[in-house]
XYZ file of C-alpha atoms in Angstrom:
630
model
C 0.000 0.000 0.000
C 0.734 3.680 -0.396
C 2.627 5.871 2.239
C 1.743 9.028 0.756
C -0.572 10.105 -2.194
C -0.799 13.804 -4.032
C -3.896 15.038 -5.111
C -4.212 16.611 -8.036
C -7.118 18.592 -7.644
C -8.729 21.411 -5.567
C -11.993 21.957 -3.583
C -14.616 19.251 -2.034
C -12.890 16.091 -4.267
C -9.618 16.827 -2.614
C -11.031 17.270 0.684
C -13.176 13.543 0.006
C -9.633 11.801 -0.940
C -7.905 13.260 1.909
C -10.469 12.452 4.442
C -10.450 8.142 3.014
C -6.523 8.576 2.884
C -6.185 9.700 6.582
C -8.434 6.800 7.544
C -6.487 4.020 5.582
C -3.112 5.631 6.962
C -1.591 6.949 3.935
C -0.447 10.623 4.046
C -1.322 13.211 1.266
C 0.136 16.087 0.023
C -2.138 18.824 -2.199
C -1.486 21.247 -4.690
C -2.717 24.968 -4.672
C -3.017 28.185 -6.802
C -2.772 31.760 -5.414
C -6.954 31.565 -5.448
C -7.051 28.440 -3.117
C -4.236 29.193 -0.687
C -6.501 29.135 2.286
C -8.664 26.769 1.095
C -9.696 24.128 3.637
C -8.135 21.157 1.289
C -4.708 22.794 1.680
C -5.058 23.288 6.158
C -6.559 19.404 5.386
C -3.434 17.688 3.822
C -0.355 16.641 5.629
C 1.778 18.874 3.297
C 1.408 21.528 0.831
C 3.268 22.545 -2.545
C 2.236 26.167 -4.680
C 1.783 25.469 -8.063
C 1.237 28.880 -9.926
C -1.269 31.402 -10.012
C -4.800 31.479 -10.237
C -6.012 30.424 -13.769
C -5.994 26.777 -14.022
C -4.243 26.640 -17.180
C -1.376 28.401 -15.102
C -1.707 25.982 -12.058
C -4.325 22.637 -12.119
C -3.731 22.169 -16.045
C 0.548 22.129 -15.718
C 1.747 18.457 -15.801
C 4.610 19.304 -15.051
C 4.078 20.803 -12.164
C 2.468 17.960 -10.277
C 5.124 15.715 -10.890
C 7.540 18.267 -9.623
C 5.643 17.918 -6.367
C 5.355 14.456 -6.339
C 9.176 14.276 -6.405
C 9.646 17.336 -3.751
C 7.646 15.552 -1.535
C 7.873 11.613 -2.096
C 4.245 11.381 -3.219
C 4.483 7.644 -4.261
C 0.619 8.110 -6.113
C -1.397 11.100 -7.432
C -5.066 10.710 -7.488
C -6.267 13.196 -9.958
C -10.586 13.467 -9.070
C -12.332 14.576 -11.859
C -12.204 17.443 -14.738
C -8.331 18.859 -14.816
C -5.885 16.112 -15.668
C -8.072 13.781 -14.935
C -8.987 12.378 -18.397
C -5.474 13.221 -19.851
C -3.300 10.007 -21.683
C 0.128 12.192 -21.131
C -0.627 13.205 -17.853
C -0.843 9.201 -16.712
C 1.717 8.326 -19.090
C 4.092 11.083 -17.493
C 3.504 9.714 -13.965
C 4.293 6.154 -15.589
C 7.472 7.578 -16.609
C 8.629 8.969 -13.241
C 7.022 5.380 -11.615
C 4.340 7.239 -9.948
C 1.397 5.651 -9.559
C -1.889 6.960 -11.061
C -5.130 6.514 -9.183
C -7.663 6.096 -12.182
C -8.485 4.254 -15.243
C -5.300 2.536 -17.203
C -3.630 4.941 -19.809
C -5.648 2.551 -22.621
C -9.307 3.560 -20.862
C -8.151 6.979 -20.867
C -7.535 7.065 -24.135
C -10.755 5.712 -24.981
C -12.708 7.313 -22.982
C -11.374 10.937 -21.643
C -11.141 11.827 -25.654
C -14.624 12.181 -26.754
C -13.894 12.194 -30.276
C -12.127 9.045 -29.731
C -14.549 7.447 -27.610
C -17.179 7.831 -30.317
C -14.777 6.503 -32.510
C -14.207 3.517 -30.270
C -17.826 2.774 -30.071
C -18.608 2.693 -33.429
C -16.158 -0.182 -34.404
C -17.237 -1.675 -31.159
C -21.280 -1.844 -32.899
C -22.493 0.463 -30.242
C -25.293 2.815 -31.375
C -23.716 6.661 -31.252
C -25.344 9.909 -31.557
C -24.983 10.984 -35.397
C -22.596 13.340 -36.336
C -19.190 14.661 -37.116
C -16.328 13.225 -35.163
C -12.799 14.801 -36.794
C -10.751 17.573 -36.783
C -12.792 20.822 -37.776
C -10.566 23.363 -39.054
C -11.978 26.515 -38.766
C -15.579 28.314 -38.301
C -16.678 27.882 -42.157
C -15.787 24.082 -41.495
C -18.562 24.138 -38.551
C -20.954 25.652 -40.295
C -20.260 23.102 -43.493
C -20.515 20.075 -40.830
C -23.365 21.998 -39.258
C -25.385 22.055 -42.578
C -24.758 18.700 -43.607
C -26.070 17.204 -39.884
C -29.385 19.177 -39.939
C -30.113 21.356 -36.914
C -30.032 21.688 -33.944
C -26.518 20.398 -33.085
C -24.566 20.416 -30.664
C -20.899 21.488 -30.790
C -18.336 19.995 -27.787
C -14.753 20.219 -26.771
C -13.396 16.491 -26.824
C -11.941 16.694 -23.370
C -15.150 18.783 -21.811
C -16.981 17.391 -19.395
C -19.385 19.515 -16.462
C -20.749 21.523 -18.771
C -18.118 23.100 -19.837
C -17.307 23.506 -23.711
C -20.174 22.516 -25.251
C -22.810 24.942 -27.110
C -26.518 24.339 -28.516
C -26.671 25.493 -32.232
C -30.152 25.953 -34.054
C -29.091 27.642 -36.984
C -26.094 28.332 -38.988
C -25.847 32.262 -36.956
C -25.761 30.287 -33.780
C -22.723 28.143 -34.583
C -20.761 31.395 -35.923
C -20.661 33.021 -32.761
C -20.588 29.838 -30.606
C -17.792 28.039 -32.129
C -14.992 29.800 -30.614
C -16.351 30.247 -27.248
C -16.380 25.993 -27.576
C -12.609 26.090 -28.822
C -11.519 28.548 -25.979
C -13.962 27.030 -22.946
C -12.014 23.736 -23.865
C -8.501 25.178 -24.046
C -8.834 27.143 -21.004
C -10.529 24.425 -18.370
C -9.238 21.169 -20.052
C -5.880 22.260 -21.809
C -7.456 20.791 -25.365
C -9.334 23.022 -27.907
C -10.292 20.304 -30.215
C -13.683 19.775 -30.933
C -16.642 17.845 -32.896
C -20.635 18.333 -33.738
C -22.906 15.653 -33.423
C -26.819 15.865 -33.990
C -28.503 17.424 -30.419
C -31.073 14.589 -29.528
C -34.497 15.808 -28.127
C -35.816 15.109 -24.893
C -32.743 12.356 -23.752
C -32.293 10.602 -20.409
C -28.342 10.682 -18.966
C -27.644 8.023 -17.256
C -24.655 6.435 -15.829
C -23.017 3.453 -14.954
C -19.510 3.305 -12.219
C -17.489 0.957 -13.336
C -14.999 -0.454 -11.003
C -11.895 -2.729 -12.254
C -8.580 -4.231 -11.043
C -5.287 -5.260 -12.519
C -6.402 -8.832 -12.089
C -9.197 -9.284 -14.369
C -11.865 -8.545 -12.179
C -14.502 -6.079 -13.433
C -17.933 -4.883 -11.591
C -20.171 -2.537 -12.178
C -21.830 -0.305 -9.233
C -25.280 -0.095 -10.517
C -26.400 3.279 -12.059
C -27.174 6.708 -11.248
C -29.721 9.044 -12.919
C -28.013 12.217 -13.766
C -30.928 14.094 -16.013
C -31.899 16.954 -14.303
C -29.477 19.278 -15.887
C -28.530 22.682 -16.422
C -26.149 23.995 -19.777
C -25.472 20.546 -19.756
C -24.123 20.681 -15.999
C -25.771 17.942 -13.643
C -27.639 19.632 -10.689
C -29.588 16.431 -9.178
C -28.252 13.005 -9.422
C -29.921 9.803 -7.785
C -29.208 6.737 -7.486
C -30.870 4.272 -8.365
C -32.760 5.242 -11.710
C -36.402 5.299 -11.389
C -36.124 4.366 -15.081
C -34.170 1.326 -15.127
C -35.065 -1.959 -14.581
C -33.617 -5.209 -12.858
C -32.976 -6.735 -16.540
C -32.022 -2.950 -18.460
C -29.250 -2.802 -15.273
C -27.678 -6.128 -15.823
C -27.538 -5.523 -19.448
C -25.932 -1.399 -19.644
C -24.048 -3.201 -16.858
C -16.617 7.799 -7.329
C -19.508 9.025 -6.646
C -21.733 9.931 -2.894
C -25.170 8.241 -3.848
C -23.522 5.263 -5.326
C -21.651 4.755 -2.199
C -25.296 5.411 -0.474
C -26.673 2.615 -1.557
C -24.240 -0.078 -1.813
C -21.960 1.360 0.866
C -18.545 0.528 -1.208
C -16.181 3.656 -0.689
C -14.992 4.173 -3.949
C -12.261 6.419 -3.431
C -10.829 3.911 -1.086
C -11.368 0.931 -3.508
C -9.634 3.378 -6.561
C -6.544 3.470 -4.161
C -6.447 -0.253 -3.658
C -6.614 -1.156 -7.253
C -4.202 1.142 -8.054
C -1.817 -0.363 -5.774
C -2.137 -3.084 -7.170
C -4.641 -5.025 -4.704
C -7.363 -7.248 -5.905
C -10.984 -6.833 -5.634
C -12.747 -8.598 -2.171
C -16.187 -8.811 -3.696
C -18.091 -10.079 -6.343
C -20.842 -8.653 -8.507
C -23.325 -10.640 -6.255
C -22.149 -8.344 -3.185
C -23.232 -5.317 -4.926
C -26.727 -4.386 -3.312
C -28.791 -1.840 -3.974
C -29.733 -1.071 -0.206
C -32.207 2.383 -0.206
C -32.326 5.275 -2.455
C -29.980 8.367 -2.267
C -30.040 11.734 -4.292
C -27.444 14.414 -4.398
C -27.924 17.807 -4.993
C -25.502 20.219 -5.713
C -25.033 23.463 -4.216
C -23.691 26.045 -6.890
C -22.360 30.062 -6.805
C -25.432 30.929 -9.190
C -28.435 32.983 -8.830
C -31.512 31.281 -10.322
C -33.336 34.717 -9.410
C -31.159 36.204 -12.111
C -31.222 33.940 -15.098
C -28.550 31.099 -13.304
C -26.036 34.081 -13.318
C -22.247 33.060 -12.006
C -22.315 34.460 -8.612
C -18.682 34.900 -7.205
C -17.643 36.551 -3.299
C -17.010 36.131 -0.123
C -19.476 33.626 2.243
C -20.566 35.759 4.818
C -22.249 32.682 6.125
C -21.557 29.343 5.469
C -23.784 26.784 7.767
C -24.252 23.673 6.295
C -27.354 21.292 7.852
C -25.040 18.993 9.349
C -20.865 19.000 9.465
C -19.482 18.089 6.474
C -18.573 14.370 5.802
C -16.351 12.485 8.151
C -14.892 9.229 6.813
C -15.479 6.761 9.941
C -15.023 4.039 7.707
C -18.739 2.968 8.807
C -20.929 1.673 5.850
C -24.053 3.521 7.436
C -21.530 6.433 7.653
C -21.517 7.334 3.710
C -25.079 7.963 4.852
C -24.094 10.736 6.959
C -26.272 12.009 9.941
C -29.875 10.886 10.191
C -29.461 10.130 6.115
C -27.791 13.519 5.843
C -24.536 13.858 4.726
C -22.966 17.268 3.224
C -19.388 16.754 1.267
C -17.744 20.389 0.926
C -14.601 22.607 0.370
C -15.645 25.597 1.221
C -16.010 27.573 4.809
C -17.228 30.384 6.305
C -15.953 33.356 5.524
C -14.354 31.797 2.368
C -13.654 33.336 -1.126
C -15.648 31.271 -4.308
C -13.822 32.615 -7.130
C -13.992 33.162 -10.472
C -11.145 31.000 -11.932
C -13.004 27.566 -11.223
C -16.366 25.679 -11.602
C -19.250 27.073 -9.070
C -19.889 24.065 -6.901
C -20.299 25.122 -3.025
C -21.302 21.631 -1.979
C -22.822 18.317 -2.538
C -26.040 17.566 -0.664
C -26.812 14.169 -0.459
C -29.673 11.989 1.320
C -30.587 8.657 1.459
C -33.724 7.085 2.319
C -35.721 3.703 2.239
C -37.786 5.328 -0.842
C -37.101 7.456 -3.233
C -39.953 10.098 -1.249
C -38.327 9.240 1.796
C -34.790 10.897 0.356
C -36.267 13.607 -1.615
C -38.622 15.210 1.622
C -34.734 14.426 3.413
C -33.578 17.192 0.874
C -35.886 19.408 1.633
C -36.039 19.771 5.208
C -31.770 20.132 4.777
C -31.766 22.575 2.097
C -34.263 24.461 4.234
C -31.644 24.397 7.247
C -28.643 25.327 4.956
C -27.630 28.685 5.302
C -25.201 30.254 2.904
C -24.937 34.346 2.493
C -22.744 36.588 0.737
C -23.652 35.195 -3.016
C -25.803 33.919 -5.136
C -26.722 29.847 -4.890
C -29.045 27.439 -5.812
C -30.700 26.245 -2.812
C -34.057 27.549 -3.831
C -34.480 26.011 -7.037
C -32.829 22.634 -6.269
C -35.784 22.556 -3.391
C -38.338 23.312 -5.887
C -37.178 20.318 -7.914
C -37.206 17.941 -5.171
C -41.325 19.506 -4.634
C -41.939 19.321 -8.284
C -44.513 16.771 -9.099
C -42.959 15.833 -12.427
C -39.485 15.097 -10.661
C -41.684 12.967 -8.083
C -43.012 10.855 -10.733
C -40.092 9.937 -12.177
C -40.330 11.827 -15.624
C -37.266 12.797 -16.278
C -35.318 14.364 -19.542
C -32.232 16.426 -19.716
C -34.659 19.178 -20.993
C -36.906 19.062 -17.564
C -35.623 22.399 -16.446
C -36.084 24.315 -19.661
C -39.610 22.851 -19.868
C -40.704 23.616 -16.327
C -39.374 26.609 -15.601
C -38.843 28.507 -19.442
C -39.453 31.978 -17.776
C -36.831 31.399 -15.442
C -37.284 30.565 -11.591
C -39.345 32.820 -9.716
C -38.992 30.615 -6.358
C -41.098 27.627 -5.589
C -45.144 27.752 -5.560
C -46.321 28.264 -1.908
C -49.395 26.701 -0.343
C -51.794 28.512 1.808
C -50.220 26.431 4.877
C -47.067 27.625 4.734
C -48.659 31.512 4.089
C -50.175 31.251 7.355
C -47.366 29.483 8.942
C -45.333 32.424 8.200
C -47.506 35.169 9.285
C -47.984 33.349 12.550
C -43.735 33.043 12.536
C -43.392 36.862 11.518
C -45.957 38.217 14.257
C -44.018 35.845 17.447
C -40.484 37.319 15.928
C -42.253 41.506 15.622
C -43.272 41.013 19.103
C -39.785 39.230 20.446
C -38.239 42.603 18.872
C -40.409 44.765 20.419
C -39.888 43.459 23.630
C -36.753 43.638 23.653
C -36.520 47.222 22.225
C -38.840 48.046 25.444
C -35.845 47.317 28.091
C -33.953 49.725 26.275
C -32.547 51.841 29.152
C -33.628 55.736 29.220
C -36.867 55.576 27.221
C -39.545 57.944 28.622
C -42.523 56.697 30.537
C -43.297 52.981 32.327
C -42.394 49.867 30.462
C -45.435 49.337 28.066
C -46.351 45.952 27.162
C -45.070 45.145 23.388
C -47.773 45.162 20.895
C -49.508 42.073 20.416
C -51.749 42.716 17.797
C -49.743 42.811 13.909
C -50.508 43.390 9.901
C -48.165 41.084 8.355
C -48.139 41.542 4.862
C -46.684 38.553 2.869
C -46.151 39.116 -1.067
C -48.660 41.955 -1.290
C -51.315 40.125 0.681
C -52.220 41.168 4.631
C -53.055 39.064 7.416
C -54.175 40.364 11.230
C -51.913 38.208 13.903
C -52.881 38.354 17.411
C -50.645 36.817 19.737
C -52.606 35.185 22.603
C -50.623 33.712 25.818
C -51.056 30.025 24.465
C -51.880 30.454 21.174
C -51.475 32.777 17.682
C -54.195 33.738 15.643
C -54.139 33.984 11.755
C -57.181 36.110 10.265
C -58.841 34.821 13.141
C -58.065 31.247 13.579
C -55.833 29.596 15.799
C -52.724 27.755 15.140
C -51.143 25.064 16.837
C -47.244 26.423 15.987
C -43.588 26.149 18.786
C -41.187 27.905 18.330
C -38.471 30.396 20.217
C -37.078 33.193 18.651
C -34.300 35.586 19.959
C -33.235 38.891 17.845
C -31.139 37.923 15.616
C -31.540 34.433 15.274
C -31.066 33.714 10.991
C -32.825 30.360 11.774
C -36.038 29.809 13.261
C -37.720 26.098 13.828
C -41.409 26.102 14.355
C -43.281 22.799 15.228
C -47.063 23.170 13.415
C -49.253 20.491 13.719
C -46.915 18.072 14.986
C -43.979 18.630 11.372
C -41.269 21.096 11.084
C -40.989 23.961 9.487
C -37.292 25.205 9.512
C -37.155 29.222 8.174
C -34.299 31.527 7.226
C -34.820 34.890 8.469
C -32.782 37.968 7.592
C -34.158 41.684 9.213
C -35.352 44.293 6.589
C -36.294 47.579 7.344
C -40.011 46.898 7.726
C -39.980 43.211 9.022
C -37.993 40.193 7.067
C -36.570 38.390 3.863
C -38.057 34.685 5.120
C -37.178 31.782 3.128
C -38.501 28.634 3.324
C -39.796 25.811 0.977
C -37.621 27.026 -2.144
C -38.705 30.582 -1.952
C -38.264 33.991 -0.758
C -40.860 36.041 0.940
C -40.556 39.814 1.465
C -42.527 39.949 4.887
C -44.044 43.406 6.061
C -44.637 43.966 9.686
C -46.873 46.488 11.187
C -48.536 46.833 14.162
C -52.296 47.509 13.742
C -52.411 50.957 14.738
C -49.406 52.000 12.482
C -50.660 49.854 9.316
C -53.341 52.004 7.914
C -50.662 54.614 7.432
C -48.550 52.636 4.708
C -51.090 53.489 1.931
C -49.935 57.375 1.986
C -46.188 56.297 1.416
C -44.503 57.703 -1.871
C -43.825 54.737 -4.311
C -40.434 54.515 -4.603
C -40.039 54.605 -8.702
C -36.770 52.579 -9.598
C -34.235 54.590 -12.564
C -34.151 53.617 -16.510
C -31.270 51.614 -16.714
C -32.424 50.115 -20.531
C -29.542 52.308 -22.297
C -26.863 50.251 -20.356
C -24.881 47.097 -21.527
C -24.080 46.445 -17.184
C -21.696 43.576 -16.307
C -24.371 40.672 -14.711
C -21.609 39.031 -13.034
C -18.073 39.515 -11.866
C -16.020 37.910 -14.851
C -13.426 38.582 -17.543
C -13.973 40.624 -20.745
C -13.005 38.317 -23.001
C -14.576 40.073 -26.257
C -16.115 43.307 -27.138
C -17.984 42.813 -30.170
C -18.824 46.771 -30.765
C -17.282 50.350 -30.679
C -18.280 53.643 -30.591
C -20.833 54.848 -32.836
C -21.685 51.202 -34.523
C -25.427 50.708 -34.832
C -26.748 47.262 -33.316
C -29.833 45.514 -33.644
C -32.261 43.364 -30.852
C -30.560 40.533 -30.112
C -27.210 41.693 -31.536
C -24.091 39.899 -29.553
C -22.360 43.317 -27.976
C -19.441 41.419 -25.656
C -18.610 38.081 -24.304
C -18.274 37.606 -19.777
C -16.214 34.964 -19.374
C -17.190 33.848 -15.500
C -16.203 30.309 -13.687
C -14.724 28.584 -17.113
C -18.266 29.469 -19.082
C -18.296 32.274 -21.572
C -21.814 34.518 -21.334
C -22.688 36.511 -24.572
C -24.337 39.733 -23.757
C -26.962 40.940 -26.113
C -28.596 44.200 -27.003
C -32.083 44.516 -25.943
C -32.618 47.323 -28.231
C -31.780 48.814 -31.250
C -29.553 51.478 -31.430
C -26.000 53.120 -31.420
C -23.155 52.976 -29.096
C -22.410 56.184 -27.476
C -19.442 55.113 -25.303
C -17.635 52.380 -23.956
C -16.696 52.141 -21.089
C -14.457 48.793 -20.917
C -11.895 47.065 -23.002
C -10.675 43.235 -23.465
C -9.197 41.732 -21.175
C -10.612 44.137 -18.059
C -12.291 42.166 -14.844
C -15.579 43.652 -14.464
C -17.480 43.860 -11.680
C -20.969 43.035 -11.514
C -23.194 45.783 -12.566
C -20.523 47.640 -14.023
C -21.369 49.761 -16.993
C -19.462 47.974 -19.958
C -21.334 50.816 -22.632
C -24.130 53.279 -23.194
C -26.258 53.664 -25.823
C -27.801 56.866 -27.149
């Protein structure tokens, strides 16, 4: 076995191989940029080595480097995770060279497989069925659009060593692959060091699903069950579950490193990918590989659905997970995490999510004896997972889990664009959860006011705090009354405990004998309260003061429509106009380049530039003004 393994990798993955590695006694050593040089992974490992600067083509991507850190610090092993140099044939045939061990598929698979363009290849002489399309070397632009033509549209153009989303672009018509082509070539060259790439026909309304595959140097091959990985986003998995509620006993045994398959058949991969590597053969069978439960994973991204899935990059004022992040006890039931909770992270508070890398936060993941049983698991944690300071995702990925159409089981890689194509508002909320709220927002007005009544110095006795409250939820009132055993909402009672002291950001109220966990932030007139995968803007007045809102001024918000502004911190990787050009709707004006995706900005209107205010290569903030139009 190992003494001591480098990862080659950065975030939650590197924290989830250190954390197996400690318990099986070998010692790591990790591998940072200037961006992650506080990261928890690095305080995690037993040692440390700099490897460049932020970008990961200057750090991550570098070969090189690695293997000058496996030799600095005796690293017999590097374990790579996934995206980066994971999928590489020179990386593992570099390590080969310096007889380092690599922790992953022989150089052969990776060949096959980490190439996509030879992967297809691979599967076509091997009989298996392969999406339609054009699988060598495109030269230029004009070749896409030739290929592009002869497929039939829409296709779909991807870097051959892309993977998470990364790289790929949905083309409809011939002006679509113009301007998306070499956002393709440079996503791939600057996240996977490769800016190859091939068109294939885009397939309507597919399923993704996957299989783990685990193998040793002895012959023995098993597969670990699948995982349904559908519920996407620009081709970026947001849900995955495991198993399928689409395959069946016989479609599994004939298609036949990841948190829900270790959920439900309690193997830890990562520790099985370091035995094989060493050289160790396989202790079970294919007949010891259960399916025990169900498990899903969500995962917890820097993006604001609330603004069109926008990158979201800063600082986490709070970061609070539902329960500590993943210990590795070496306990099967322990991959389940607490209760059927288990959160596997990189991040902390007060930590910096920047925009050189992907957006993940976390991985939320819940396991149940029913596929129900996990998903109400999800929502109850996202509910109780705090995280301030940026955008995220915790909203929508709490709708899905609600959504009747992801309950049934009916599930496409296009569910998100068909159930939410005006964007995500937050999830619907029932009249029981209005009420629930009001009731929630009238105990926490009068908490305040009590407490702002032992102010010291006030003029006057100590008057009882008001008891009596207009609570105005999404532009619709309710009367409160706060009894001494009870609360009443428009007049009827509800059975809700809870405690609340100023300044709590989470409040748990028992109602009818459930939970009902709430994240509460103070406003001005009462609170932001979210709850259920949604945000409600909660007014609170007391009754005597309410009638007086109506003569308030309405504050009128400025025109902003003449300004291209910067939606997200990024890089500005193209401007596509200059002064005095006239554009059309729609018109491309620049290209964001924000966590390794490129974001084309568009006119709204037609018109002509009057200035601009930002060139190539600047780092915008958000809402800066890039130009103005006359």
């Amino acid at each position: 076995m190992f003494k001591k393994i480098l990862i080659a990798n950065r975030g939650e993955i590197a924290c989830r191989v250190i954390k197996t590695a400690r318990r099986m006694g070998i010692a790591t050593v990790a591998v940072y940029s200037d961006a992650d040089a506080r990261a928890p992974f690095v305080r995690m490992a037993d040692e440390a080595v700099h490897i460049g600067p932020s970008p990961a083509s200057e750090s991550y991507l570098i070969a090189d480097k690695i293997i000058a850190a496996c030799k600095a610090t005796g690293a017999e092993a590097v374990h790579p995770g996934y995206g980066f140099l994971s999928e590489r044939t020179s990386f593992a045939e570099a390590l080969a060279k310096e007889n380092i061990a690599f922790i992953g598929p022989p150089v052969n698979a990776i060949a096959a497989m980490g190439d996509k363009i030879e992967s297809k290849k691979l599967a076509k002489e091997a009989g298996v069925n392969v999406v339609p399309g054009f699988v060598g070397e495109i030269r230029d632009t004009e070749h896409a659009v030739e290929i592009s033509n002869e497929i039939g549209y829409p296709v779909m153009m991807k870097a051959s060593a892309g993977g998470g989303g990364k790289g790929m672009r949905l083309a409809y018509d011939e002006k679509d692959v113009r301007e998306g082509f070499e956002s393709v070539k440079r996503e791939g060259l600057n996240s996977f060091g490769d800016d190859r790439v091939f068109i294939e026909k885009f397939i309507l309304n597919p399923r993704h699903i996957e299989i783990q595959i685990l193998g040793d140097q002895h012959g023995n091959i098993l597969y670990l069950n699948e995982r349904e990985c559908s519920i996407q986003r620009r081709h970026q998995k947001v849900v995955e579950e495991a198993p399928s509620p689409f395959v069946t006993e016989k479609m599994r045994k004939a298609m036949g490193e990841h948190p829900v398959t270790e959920a439900i058949t309690g193997i830890d991969l990562v520790e099985q990918m370091i035995r094989v590597a060493a050289g160790e053969k396989l202790e079970m069978t294919q007949d010891d590989i259960k399916i025990d439960g169900w498990a899903i994973e969500n995962r917890v991204y820097a993006e604001d659905p609330y603004r069109g899935f926008l990158p979201s990059t800063g600082r986490l004022t709070r970061y609070k997970p539902p329960v500590a992040g993943w210990t590795d006890d070496g306990e099967e039931n322990g991959r389940r995490g607490v209760d059927g909770v288990r959160v596997d992270d990189g991040v902390y508070d007060g930590g910096e999510v920047s925009i050189f890398y992907d957006p993940m936060i976390a991985k939320l993941i819940t396991w149940g004896q029913t596929r129900d049983e996990a998903a109400d698991l999800q929502v109850a944690a996202l509910d109780r997972f705090e995280l301030e300071g940026l955008g995220h995702n915790i909203d929508f990925v709490s709708a899905i889990m609600q959504h009747p159409r992801f309950r049934s089981g009916e599930l496409t890689t296009g569910f998100i664009a068909e159930e939410y194509p005006e964007g995500f508002h937050g999830a619907p909320t029932d009249e029981a959860v209005t009420r629930a709220l009001a009731a929630i927002a009238g105990f926490m007005a009068s908490a305040e006011a009590d407490r702002a009544r032992r102010t010291d110095g006030q003029l006057g006795d100590r008057l009882d705090p008001p008891a009596k409250w207009q609570v105005t939820i999404d532009g619709t009132s309710h009367k409160v009354k706060l009894g001494h055993k009870h609360i009443k909402v428009d007049g009827e009672k509800i059975d809700i405990a809870l405690e609340y002291t100023p300044g709590d950001r989470l409040v748990v109220a028992e109602i009818d004998g459930s939970e009902l966990a709430v994240k509460v932030a103070k406003t001005r007139t009462g609170w932001r309260m979210t709850t259920r995968g949604a945000i409600h803007n909660v007014r609170v007045l007391p009754w005597h003061v309410a009638p007086l809102a109506s003569h308030m001024i309405e504050k009128i918000p400025p025109d902003l429509s003449k300004f291209l502004i910067c939606p997200m911190p990024g890089l500005l990787v193209a401007l596509h106009v200059g002064e005095g050009d006239k554009v059309e709707a729609g018109q491309p004006l620049a290209t964001v380049e924000a966590m390794k995706m490129e974001n084309i900005l568009r006119a709204e209107k037609s018109g002509v530039v009057k200035t601009v205010n930002a060139a190539q290569g600047d780092s915008l903030a958000v809402d800066a003004v890039i130009l103005e139009m006359e």
